Amino acid sequence: MTAVAPTRPTRWRFSPLGLFEALATPHGVDRYLELVNPMLTVRDLRAEVTEVHRSTADTVTLTLRPTRQWRGFQAGQFVQVTVEIDGVRRTRCYSPACSQYRDDGRIELTIKAHPDGIVSQFLHANAAPGLVVGLAQAAGTFQLPQERPGHVLFISGGSGITPVLSMLRTLCDEGYAGQVTFLHYGYTEQDIAYRDELVALAAQHDNVRLVLAYTDQADGGDLHGYFGQEHLEAVAPWHADAETFLCGPPGLMASVRSLYAERGLINRLHFEDFAPAPIVADRDSTGAVSFDRTGRSADNSGATLLEQAEAAGLTPAYGCRMGICFSCTQIKTSGCTRNIRTGAIDADPDTEIQLCISVPVGDVALDL
Amino acid sequence: MTSATVTLTTEQIDELGRELDALKQRVVGDLGQEDRDYIYNVIKAQRALEVAGRASFYLGFLPPFWLAGVAALSLSKILDNMEIGHNVMHGQYDWMRDPALNSKMFEWDTACPSDQWRHSHNYMHHTYTNILGKDRDIGYGLLRMDESQKWNPYYLGNPVYAFALMTFFQYGVALHDLEAENLVTGRRKMSENTALLNGIWRKIGKQTLKDYVLFPALTGPLFVSTLAGNATANLVRNVWAYSIIFCGHFPSGVATFTEEETADESRGAWYVRQMMGSANITGSKLFHVLSGNLSHQIEHHLFPDIPARRYPQIAAEVQALCEKYGLPYNTGRFSKQIGSTWAKIFRLALPFGTRGQKDTPPAVTVVPKKVPVAA
Ligand SMILES: Cc1cc2nc3c(=O)[nH]c(=O)nc-3n(C[C@H](O)[C@H](O)[C@H](O)COP(=O)(O)OP(=O)(O)OC[C@H]3O[C@@H](n4cnc5c(N)ncnc54)[C@H](O)[C@@H]3O)c2cc1C
C-alpha cells in the first residue's frame, strides 16, 4: 500500500544526481545534506512543523510543510509521521484534516494525546515550529468516490474527526451541491477540536448540516448520549440513499457498523479504524517461534508475531500495529502464518510478512 | 612448562554468566538520546573530515594541502569503517530504528560488501571466536597465527603475507568470505562463490569509480595528485584497521579453543571464551574512538551489539569480574600488543613451537561441583 516500487537499474545516462550519488557512495546524498539542513533532501520525504495550535486540553494541531517530494493526498487518506523520542524513531499514522486542495500545499494534522501514548504525548508536549519530522506519502483507501455521491453522511467521534473533516472541507472547496450531514460525537463542548470551524462551514454552505452530539454533557449541542437508531433517524433519515463515512473510537465504530449491517446497508458504509481491533489469540496454538538472528525461541502463544517477538525480549520496528504501515515487515524464513485481517495462509519460505497481523500456524522461523 | 590453571565450577560459570547478563541488561535499559547524539556527532565529524579532505586536493599542488587532505580523508575513512561502520553493522544502533543506521541497511566506505561482512564477521567470527578450524579469523586462511596450525614450508612467508594483507587489507577483508583456502583443498567449490563475487565486484567498482576516477577527474589537472592522495588515505586506513584488528585476538596471552572443548558450551562458558580469546589496548579517548572502541575488544566480544561508547564505561566492572573469577584480563599499550603480534607472526613462520614462552594463557578447567555418581 505504502511501498514505493524500487527504482530499477536503468541504462547509464548522465544526470547531476547520478554523479552526486556516485561521489557520495556508499552513503546517500541525503546522509550528507541532512547534516547541513534536514529539509534539504534529494530523495527522503520529510516535513517541517510551521504552526502549532492547541485547541482543546488534549489535542494539538500541527501544520506541516513537506519537502518537494510530497505528492499530495486524497481527502480521507493518512500519512505516516516519524519522530525521534529519546533516541528512538517512532512512526504513527495520522489523517490530514485539511482540504486536499489547500493552496499552500501544507498538511494539517490534529493529534489527540492518549494518556500513555508515546508519540501523541510527545507531540502534544513538545511540537514547536521548526521541528522536522519524517513523512511517508499518503496512503489508504478511505476516500470519497471519484464520482461524488448524491448525499453524504459523516459520522465521527473524538480524534476520528480528522479524515471526515478533510472530506467535508474538500467537498466545500469543490462547490459540492448534494446534501451533507456532519454528525460528530464528543464528551463535552470543550472537547470538540474544530467547533468554530465546523459552525462556520455550516453557516457558509446551505447544504451542510452540522450535528454535535455530547456524551457527557446534558445541555447544549444537538444530541446527547451515544449513537443509536434514533440519532441516525433524527439527523439523516435519507441515509439509505447516501454514502456514509465513519471514523471514531471502537465503541462508536461497532454500533454504527452493526446497525448498518442489520439494515443491509453495509456496502454504503465506509470507515477507517484508528485503533487496532483487539485480537483474539488462537486457543489451540501449536509449535514454536524461533528468531534466527538472535537465536531465541519460544512456544507459539497464538498472539501475533510482533507480540510474540516482543514477549521474547526483541524490539522489532513497528508502526501502526494493524497491518497498514509495513514498518514491521520482516523475513519469515520458514513456516506457515495466517494473516489475521484476511485469513490468508502463507506457507512460502523466505517471504516478507507483516509481523503485527501474522500469527503462526505451527512452527515459524523469522530472520529477527 | 606449566601454565597456570583456573578452576571454575559449572555453578561459578553460570553465576558469571548471570552477572554479565545483568550488566548488559543495565546498559540496554539506559540507551537513549545520549547514544544517538554521540553516534551522530561522530558521523558529523567524519563527513566534515571527508569534505575537507576532498576539498584540500584542489590545492594538492601545495604539499601541506596535499598532506592535510590525506590526513583528513584517512581519518574520515577510519571513522567510517571503525567507530561507525563496524559498530552499526553489529546492530549496536538498531534500537534507534533509524534506517540510516540499521545493521541490515548500512554500507561502509571499503571494498567489502556489508552483507558479506555481517556473515563472516558478525556470525562466523563472533559466534565461533578463536575456535580452531571454525573461526576463519585465526590467520584468515593465509597466516599461521597459532601453534596448533600445523607448520608447512608455505608458512616461511608468514611475515610477507602479513605485510601484504596489511597493505591491501580492504581487499583481503572483501575476499575473506570466498574461503580461498578451502577452494585450494577442494572443500569449497568455485560455483558457491559466484553470487559473492558479483557482490564484491559491484562494491569494488563503485569504490574505485569514486576514489580513483571521479574525484581525481573533478580536480582536473591535479588528477594524478588527487588519485595518489586517495590511494594514500586508503592505505593509511588499511594499515590502521589491520593493526587494531590484529591486536584484538593475536597478542600473546590470548587463548584459542578446540571444537571439543566448546561443544555444548553454556552461555557462561561462551562468555569465558570471549574474555579469554580477546585482548584490549590502553590509550587516550581519541585513540579509543579511532579504534572504533575495539581497543575494548573484551567488552566488545562479550556484548557485540551494545553501542561501543559504552565499552569504556563498563570496562572496570568487567575487569573486576575477571579478577573475581581469577580470569586473565589481557590489556596493554598499543606498542606492546602490536609488537607481540608481529613477534608471533615471525616466530610462527618457523616450525618450532613456543616452548619456553611464558605467554601461554591459563587453561580453564571446568569442574562440576556435584560429582556425578559413576555409572
Ligand atoms: C489510519 C490511521 C489514521 C490515524 N489518524 C489519526 C489522527 O488523525 N489523529 C490522531 O490523534 N490519531 C490518529 N491515529 C492514531 C495514531 O496513529 C496513534 O495510534 C495515536 O496517536 C496513539 O499513538 P501513541 O504513540 O501516542 O500511543 P502508543 O504509545 O502507540 O499506545 C499507547 C496506548 O494507547 C493505545 N492506543 C493507541 N492508539 C489508540 C487509539 N487511536 N485510540 C485508543 N487507544 C489507542 C494503545 O493500545 C496503547 O495501550 C490514526 C491511526 C490510523 C491507523
Coordinates of C-alpha atoms and ligand atoms in Angstrom, one line a residue, chain A residues 78 92-95 110-112 114 116-121 159 162-163 272-276 320 322 324, ligand 1:
Chain A
F78 CA -3.4 9.1 6.1
R92 CA 2.5 6.6 13.6
C93 CA -0.4 7.2 11.2
Y94 CA -2.2 10.5 11.1
S95 CA -5.0 11.6 8.8
T110 CA -4.8 17.1 14.7
I111 CA -3.5 14.7 17.3
K112 CA -5.2 13.6 20.4
H114 CA -3.6 9.4 24.6
D116 CA 0.1 6.6 27.9
G117 CA 0.7 7.3 24.2
I118 CA 4.3 7.7 23.3
V119 CA 4.1 9.7 20.1
S120 CA 0.9 11.6 20.8
Q121 CA 2.1 12.7 24.2
S159 CA -10.0 12.4 17.1
T162 CA -9.7 14.3 11.0
P163 CA -10.3 12.3 7.9
E272 CA -11.3 3.9 9.0
D273 CA -10.0 2.4 12.2
F274 CA -7.5 4.4 14.2
A275 CA -7.0 1.9 16.9
P276 CA -6.2 -1.7 16.3
C320 CA 0.5 1.0 13.2
M322 CA -2.7 -3.1 12.4
I324 CA -1.2 -0.7 7.4
Ligands
LIG1 C1 -5.1 5.2 9.5 C2 -4.9 5.9 10.8 C3 -5.1 7.2 11.0 C4 -5.0 7.9 12.2 N1 -5.2 9.2 12.3 C5 -5.1 9.8 13.5 C6 -5.4 11.2 13.6 O1 -5.7 11.9 12.6 N2 -5.3 11.8 14.8 C7 -5.0 11.0 16.0 O2 -4.9 11.6 17.0 N3 -4.7 9.7 15.8 C8 -4.7 9.1 14.6 N4 -4.4 7.8 14.5 C9 -4.0 7.1 15.7 C10 -2.4 7.3 15.8 O3 -1.8 6.7 14.8 C11 -1.8 6.7 17.1 O4 -2.2 5.4 17.3 C12 -2.1 7.5 18.3 O5 -1.7 8.8 18.2 C13 -1.5 6.9 19.6 O6 -0.1 6.8 19.4 P1 0.8 6.9 20.6 O7 2.2 6.7 20.2 O8 0.6 8.1 21.4 O9 0.3 5.7 21.5 P2 1.1 4.3 21.8 O10 2.2 4.5 22.6 O11 1.3 3.6 20.5 O12 0.0 3.5 22.5 C14 -0.3 3.7 23.9 C15 -1.6 3.1 24.3 O13 -2.7 3.7 23.7 C16 -3.5 2.8 23.0 N5 -3.9 3.4 21.7 C17 -3.1 3.6 20.6 N6 -3.8 4.2 19.7 C18 -5.0 4.4 20.1 C19 -6.2 5.0 19.6 N7 -6.3 5.5 18.4 N8 -7.3 5.0 20.4 C20 -7.3 4.5 21.6 N9 -6.2 3.9 22.2 C21 -5.1 3.9 21.5 C22 -2.6 1.6 22.7 O14 -3.4 0.4 22.6 C23 -1.7 1.6 24.0 O15 -2.3 1.0 25.0 C24 -4.6 7.1 13.3 C25 -4.4 5.8 13.2 C26 -4.5 5.2 12.0 C27 -4.3 3.7 11.9

